[in-house]
mmCIF file of C-alpha atoms in Angstrom:
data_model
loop_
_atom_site.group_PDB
_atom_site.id
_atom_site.type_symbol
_atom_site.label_atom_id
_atom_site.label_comp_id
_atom_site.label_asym_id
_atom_site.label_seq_id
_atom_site.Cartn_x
_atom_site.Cartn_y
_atom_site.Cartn_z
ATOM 1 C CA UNK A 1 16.727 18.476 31.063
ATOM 2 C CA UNK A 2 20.420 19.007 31.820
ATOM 3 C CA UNK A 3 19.339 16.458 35.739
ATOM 4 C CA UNK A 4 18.343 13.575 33.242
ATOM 5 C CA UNK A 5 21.939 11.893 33.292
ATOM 6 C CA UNK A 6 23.715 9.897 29.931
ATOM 7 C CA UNK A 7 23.201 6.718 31.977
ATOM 8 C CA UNK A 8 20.716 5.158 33.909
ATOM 9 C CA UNK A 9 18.557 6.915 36.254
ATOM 10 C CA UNK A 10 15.152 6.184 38.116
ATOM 11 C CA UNK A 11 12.256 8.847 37.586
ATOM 12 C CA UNK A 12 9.879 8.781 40.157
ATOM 13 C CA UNK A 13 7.001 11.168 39.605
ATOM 14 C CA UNK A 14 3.437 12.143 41.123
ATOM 15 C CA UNK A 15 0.108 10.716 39.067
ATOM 16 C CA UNK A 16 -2.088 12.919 37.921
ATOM 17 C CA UNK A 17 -5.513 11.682 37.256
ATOM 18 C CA UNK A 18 -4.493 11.448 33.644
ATOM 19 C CA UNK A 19 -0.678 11.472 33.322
ATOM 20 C CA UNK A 20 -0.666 13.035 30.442
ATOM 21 C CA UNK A 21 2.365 15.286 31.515
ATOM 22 C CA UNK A 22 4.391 12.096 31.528
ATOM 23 C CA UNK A 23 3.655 11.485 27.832
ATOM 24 C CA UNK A 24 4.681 14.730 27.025
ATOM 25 C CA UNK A 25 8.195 14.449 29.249
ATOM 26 C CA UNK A 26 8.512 11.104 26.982
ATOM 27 C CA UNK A 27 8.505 12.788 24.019
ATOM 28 C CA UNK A 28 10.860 15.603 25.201
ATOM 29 C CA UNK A 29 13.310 13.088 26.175
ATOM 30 C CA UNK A 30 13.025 11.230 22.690
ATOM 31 C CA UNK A 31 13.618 14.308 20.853
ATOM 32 C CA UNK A 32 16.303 16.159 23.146
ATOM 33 C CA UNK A 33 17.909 13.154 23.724
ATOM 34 C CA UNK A 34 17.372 10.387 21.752
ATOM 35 C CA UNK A 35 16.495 8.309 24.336
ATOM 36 C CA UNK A 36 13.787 6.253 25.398
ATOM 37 C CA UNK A 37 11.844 5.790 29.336
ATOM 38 C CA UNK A 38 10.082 2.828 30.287
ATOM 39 C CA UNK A 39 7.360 2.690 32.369
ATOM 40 C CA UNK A 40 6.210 0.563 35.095
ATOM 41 C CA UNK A 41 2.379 0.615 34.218
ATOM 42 C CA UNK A 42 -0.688 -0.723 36.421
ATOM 43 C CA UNK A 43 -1.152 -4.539 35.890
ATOM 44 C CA UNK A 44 -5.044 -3.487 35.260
ATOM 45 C CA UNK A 45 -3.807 -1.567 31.920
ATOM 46 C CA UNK A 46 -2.705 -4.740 30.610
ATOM 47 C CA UNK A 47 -5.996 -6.269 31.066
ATOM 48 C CA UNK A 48 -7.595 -3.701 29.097
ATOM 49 C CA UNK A 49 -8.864 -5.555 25.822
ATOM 50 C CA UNK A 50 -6.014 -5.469 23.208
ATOM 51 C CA UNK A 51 -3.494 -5.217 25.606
ATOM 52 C CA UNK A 52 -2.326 -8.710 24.290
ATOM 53 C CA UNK A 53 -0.288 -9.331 21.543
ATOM 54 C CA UNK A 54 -2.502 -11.859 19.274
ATOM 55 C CA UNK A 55 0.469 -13.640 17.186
ATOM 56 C CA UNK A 56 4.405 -13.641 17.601
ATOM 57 C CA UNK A 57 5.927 -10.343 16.028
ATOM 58 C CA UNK A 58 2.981 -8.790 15.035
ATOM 59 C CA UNK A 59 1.099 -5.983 17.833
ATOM 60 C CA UNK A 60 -2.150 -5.306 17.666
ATOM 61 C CA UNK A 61 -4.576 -2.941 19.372
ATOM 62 C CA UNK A 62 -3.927 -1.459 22.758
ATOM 63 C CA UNK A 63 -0.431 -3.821 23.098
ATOM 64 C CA UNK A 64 0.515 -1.510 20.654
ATOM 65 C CA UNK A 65 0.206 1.687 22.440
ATOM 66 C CA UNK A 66 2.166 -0.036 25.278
ATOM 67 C CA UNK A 67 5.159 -0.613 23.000
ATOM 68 C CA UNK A 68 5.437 2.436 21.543
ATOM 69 C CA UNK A 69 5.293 3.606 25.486
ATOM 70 C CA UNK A 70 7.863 1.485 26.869
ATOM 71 C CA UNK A 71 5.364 0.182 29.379
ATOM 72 C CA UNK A 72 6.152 -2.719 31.434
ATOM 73 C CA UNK A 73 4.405 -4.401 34.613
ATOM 74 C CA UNK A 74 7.563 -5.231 36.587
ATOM 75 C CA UNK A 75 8.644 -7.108 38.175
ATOM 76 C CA UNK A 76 10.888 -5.966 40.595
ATOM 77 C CA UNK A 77 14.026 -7.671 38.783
ATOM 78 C CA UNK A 78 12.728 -6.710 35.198
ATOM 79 C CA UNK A 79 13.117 -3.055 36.289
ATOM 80 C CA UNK A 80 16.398 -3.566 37.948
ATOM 81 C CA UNK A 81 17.426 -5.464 34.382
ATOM 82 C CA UNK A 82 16.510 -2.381 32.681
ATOM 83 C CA UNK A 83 18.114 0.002 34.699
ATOM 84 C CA UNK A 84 21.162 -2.377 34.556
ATOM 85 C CA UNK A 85 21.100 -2.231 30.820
ATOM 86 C CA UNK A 86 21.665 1.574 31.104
ATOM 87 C CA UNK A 87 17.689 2.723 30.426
ATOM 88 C CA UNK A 88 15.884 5.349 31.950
ATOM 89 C CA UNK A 89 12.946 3.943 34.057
ATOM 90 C CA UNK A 90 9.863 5.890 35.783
ATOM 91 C CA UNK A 91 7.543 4.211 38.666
ATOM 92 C CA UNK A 92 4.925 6.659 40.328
ATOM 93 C CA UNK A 93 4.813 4.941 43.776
ATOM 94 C CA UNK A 94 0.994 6.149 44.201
ATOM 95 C CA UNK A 95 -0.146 4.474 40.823
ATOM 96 C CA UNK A 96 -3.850 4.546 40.302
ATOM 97 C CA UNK A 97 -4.846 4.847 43.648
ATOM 98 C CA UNK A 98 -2.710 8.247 43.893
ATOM 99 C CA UNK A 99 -4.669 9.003 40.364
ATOM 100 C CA UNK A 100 -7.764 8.373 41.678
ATOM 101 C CA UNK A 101 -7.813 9.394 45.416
ATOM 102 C CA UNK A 102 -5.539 12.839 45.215
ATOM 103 C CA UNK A 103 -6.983 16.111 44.697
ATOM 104 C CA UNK A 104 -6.589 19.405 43.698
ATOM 105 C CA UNK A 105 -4.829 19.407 47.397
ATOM 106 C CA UNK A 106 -1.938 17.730 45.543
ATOM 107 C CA UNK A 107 -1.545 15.230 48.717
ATOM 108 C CA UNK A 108 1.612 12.222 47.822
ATOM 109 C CA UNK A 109 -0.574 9.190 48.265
ATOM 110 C CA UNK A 110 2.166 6.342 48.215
ATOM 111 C CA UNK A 111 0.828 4.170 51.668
ATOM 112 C CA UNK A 112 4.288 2.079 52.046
ATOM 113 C CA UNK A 113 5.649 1.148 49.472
ATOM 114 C CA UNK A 114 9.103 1.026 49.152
ATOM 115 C CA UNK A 115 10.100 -1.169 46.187
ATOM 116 C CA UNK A 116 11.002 1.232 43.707
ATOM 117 C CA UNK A 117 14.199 2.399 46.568
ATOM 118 C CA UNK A 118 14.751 -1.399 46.171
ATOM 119 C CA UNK A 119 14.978 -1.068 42.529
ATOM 120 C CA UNK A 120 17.520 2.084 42.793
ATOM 121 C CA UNK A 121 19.393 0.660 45.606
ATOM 122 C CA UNK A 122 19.880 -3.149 43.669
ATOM 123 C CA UNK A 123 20.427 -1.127 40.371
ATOM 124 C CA UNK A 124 23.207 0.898 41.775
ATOM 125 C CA UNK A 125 21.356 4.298 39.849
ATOM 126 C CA UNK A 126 19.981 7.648 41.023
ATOM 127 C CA UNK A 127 16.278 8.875 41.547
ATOM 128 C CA UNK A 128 15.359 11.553 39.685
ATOM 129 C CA UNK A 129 12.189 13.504 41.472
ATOM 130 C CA UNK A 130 9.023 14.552 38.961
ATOM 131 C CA UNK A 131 6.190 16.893 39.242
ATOM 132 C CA UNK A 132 4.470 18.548 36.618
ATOM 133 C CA UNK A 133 2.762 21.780 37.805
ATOM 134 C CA UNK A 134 -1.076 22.091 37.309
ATOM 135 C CA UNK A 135 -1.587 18.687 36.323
ATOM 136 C CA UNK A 136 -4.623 18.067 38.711
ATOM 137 C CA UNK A 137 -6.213 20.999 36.962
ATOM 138 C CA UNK A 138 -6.057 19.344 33.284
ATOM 139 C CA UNK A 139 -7.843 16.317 34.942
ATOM 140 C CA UNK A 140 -10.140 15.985 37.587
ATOM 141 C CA UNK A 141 -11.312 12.440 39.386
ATOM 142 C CA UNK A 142 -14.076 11.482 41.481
ATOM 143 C CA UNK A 143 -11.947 8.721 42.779
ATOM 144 C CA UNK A 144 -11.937 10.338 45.804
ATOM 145 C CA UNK A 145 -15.594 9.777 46.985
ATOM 146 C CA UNK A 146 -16.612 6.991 49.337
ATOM 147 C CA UNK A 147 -18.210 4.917 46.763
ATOM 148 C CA UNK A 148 -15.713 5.442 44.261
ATOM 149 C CA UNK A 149 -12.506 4.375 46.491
ATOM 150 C CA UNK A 150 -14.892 1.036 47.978
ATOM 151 C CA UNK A 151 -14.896 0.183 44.497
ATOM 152 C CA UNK A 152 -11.430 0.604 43.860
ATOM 153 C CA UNK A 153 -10.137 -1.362 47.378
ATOM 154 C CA UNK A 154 -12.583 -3.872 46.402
ATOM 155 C CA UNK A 155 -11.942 -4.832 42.383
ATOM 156 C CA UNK A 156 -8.287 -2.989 42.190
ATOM 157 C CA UNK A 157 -10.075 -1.522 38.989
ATOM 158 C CA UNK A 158 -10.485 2.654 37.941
ATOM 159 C CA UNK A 159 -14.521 2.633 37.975
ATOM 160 C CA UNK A 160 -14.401 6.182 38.686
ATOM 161 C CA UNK A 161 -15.186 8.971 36.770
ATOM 162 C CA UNK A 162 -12.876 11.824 35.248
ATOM 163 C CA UNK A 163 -13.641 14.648 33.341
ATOM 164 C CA UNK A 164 -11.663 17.893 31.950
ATOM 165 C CA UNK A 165 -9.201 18.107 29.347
ATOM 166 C CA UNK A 166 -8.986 21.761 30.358
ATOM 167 C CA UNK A 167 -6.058 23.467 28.444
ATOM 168 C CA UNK A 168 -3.759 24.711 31.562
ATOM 169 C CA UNK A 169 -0.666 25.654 31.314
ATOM 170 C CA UNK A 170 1.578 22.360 32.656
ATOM 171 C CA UNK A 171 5.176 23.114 33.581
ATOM 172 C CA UNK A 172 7.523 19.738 34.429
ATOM 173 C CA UNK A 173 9.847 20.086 37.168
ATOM 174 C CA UNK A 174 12.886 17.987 37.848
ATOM 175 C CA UNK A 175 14.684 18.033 41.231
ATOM 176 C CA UNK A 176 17.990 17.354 41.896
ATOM 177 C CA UNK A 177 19.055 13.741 41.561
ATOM 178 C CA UNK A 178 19.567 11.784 44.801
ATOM 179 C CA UNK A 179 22.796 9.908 44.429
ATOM 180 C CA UNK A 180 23.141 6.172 44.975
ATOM 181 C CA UNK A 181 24.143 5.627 48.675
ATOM 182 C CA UNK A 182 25.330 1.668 49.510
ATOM 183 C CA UNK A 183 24.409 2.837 53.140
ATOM 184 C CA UNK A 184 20.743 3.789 52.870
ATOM 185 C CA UNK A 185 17.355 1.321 53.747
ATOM 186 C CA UNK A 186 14.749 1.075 51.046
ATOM 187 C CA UNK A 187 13.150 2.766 54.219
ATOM 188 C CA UNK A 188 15.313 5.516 54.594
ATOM 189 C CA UNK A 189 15.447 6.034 50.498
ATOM 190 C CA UNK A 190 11.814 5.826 49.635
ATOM 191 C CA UNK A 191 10.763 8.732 52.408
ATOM 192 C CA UNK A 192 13.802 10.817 51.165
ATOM 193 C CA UNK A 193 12.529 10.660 47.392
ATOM 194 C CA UNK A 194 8.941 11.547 49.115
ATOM 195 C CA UNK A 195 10.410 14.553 50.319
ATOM 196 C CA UNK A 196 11.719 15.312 47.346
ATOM 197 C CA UNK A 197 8.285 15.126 45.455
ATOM 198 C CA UNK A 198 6.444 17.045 48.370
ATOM 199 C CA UNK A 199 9.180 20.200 48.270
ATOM 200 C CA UNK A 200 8.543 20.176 44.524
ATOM 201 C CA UNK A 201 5.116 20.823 44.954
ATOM 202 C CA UNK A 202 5.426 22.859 47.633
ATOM 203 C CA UNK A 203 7.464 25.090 45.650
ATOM 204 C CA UNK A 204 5.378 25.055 42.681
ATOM 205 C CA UNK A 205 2.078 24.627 42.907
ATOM 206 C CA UNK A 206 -0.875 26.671 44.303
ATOM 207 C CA UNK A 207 -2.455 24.765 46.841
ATOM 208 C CA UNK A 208 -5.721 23.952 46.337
ATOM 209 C CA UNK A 209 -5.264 23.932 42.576
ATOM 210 C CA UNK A 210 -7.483 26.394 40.695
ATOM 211 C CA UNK A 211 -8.660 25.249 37.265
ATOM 212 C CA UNK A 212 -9.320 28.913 36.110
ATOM 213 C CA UNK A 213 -6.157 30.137 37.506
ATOM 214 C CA UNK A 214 -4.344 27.457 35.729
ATOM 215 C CA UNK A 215 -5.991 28.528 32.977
ATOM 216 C CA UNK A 216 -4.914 32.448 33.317
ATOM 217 C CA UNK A 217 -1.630 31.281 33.120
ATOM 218 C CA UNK A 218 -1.238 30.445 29.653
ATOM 219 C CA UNK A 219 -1.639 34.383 29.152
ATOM 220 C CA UNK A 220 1.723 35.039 31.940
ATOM 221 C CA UNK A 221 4.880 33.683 33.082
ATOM 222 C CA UNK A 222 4.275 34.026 36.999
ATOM 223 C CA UNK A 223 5.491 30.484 38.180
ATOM 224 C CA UNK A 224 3.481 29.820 40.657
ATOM 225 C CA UNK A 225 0.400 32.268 41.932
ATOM 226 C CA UNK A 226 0.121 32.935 46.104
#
């Protein structure tokens, strides 16, 4: 907690099929620190019936899950505004498709996409790097199958399949912050913070994950099993 800063900083964390670890580093900030962090959320979750406010100042539904969460859709110069404004702000560059197509092999499925450097680099603010250890384990996808990911090129919609809810032990990791540099491409910036993510989970996680092994460790404190 002490590499979240008192101003405003960029998160940028892997997606779990469920990111259900993010909720939980939500709620840690809120009570630590009195502070809130938005979200930049799939444009898909706010097509999800509900997701629309019905009347002025009144949320109903779904909508209302996405304001007590902070989510937002972008754009790009909404999240720079927020940042700006002194806010905390997470993006996971892979999304859904990183949700859906990564496995228990914990591979960084971001293609090349760079915008959320852009955000950092326009918002003057550092990146903070995220991964929460077992969270593949907790959640499983099927995104990854051939029929599955056609689907999800095609529509841009989650069809696939999850399943689990299998009570692992999840451990949140924060590396150290990577300062605002006036110098550095949204290039450069984006593979560095990529880096950062990987060594993370190199450090940390047992690759493949093992559901029953993330399991065993509720009952030790070994970090991370070889």
């Amino acid at each position: 907690m002490e590499k979240i800063p008192e101003g405003p900083a960029l998160i940028i964390f892997y997606h779990g099929a469920i990111p259900i670890d993010f909720y939980y580093f939500m709620a840690k900030i809120f009570i630590h620190k009195g502070r809130t962090c938005r979200v930049v959320a799939d444009h898909f979750v706010f097509k999800i019936p509900g997701s629309q406010q019905k009347q002025a100042k009144k949320v109903y539904g779904f909508s209302l899950l996405l304001d007590v969460f902070c989510a937002i859709h972008g754009p790009r110069e909404k999240c720079v505004e927020i940042l700006r404004s002194g806010h905390l702000l997470a993006i996971s560059p892979g999304g859904v498709r990183e949700a859906l197509i990564s496995d228990e092999t914990y591979n960084i499925v971001w293609g090349n996409r760079k915008g959320f450097a852009q955000v950092a680099i326009d918002a003057k603010v550092p990146i903070i790097p995220m991964f929460t250890q077992n969270i593949r384990e907790g959640f499983r996808s099927l995104g990854g199958t051939r029929l599955f990911r056609w689907l999800y090129e095609k529509f841009r919609y989650p069809f696939a399949p999850m399943y689990g809810g299998f009570p692992v032990k999840l451990r949140t990791y924060l590396g150290d912050p990577i300062p605002y540099d006036p110098k550095i491409t949204a290039e450069e910036l984006a593979e560095k913070t990529k880096d950062a993510v990987q060594a993370l989970i190199d450090k940390h996680q047992r690759i493949p994950g093992n559901i029953m092994s993330a399991l065993l460790e509720r009952f030790h404190n070994k970090q991370k099993i070889d």
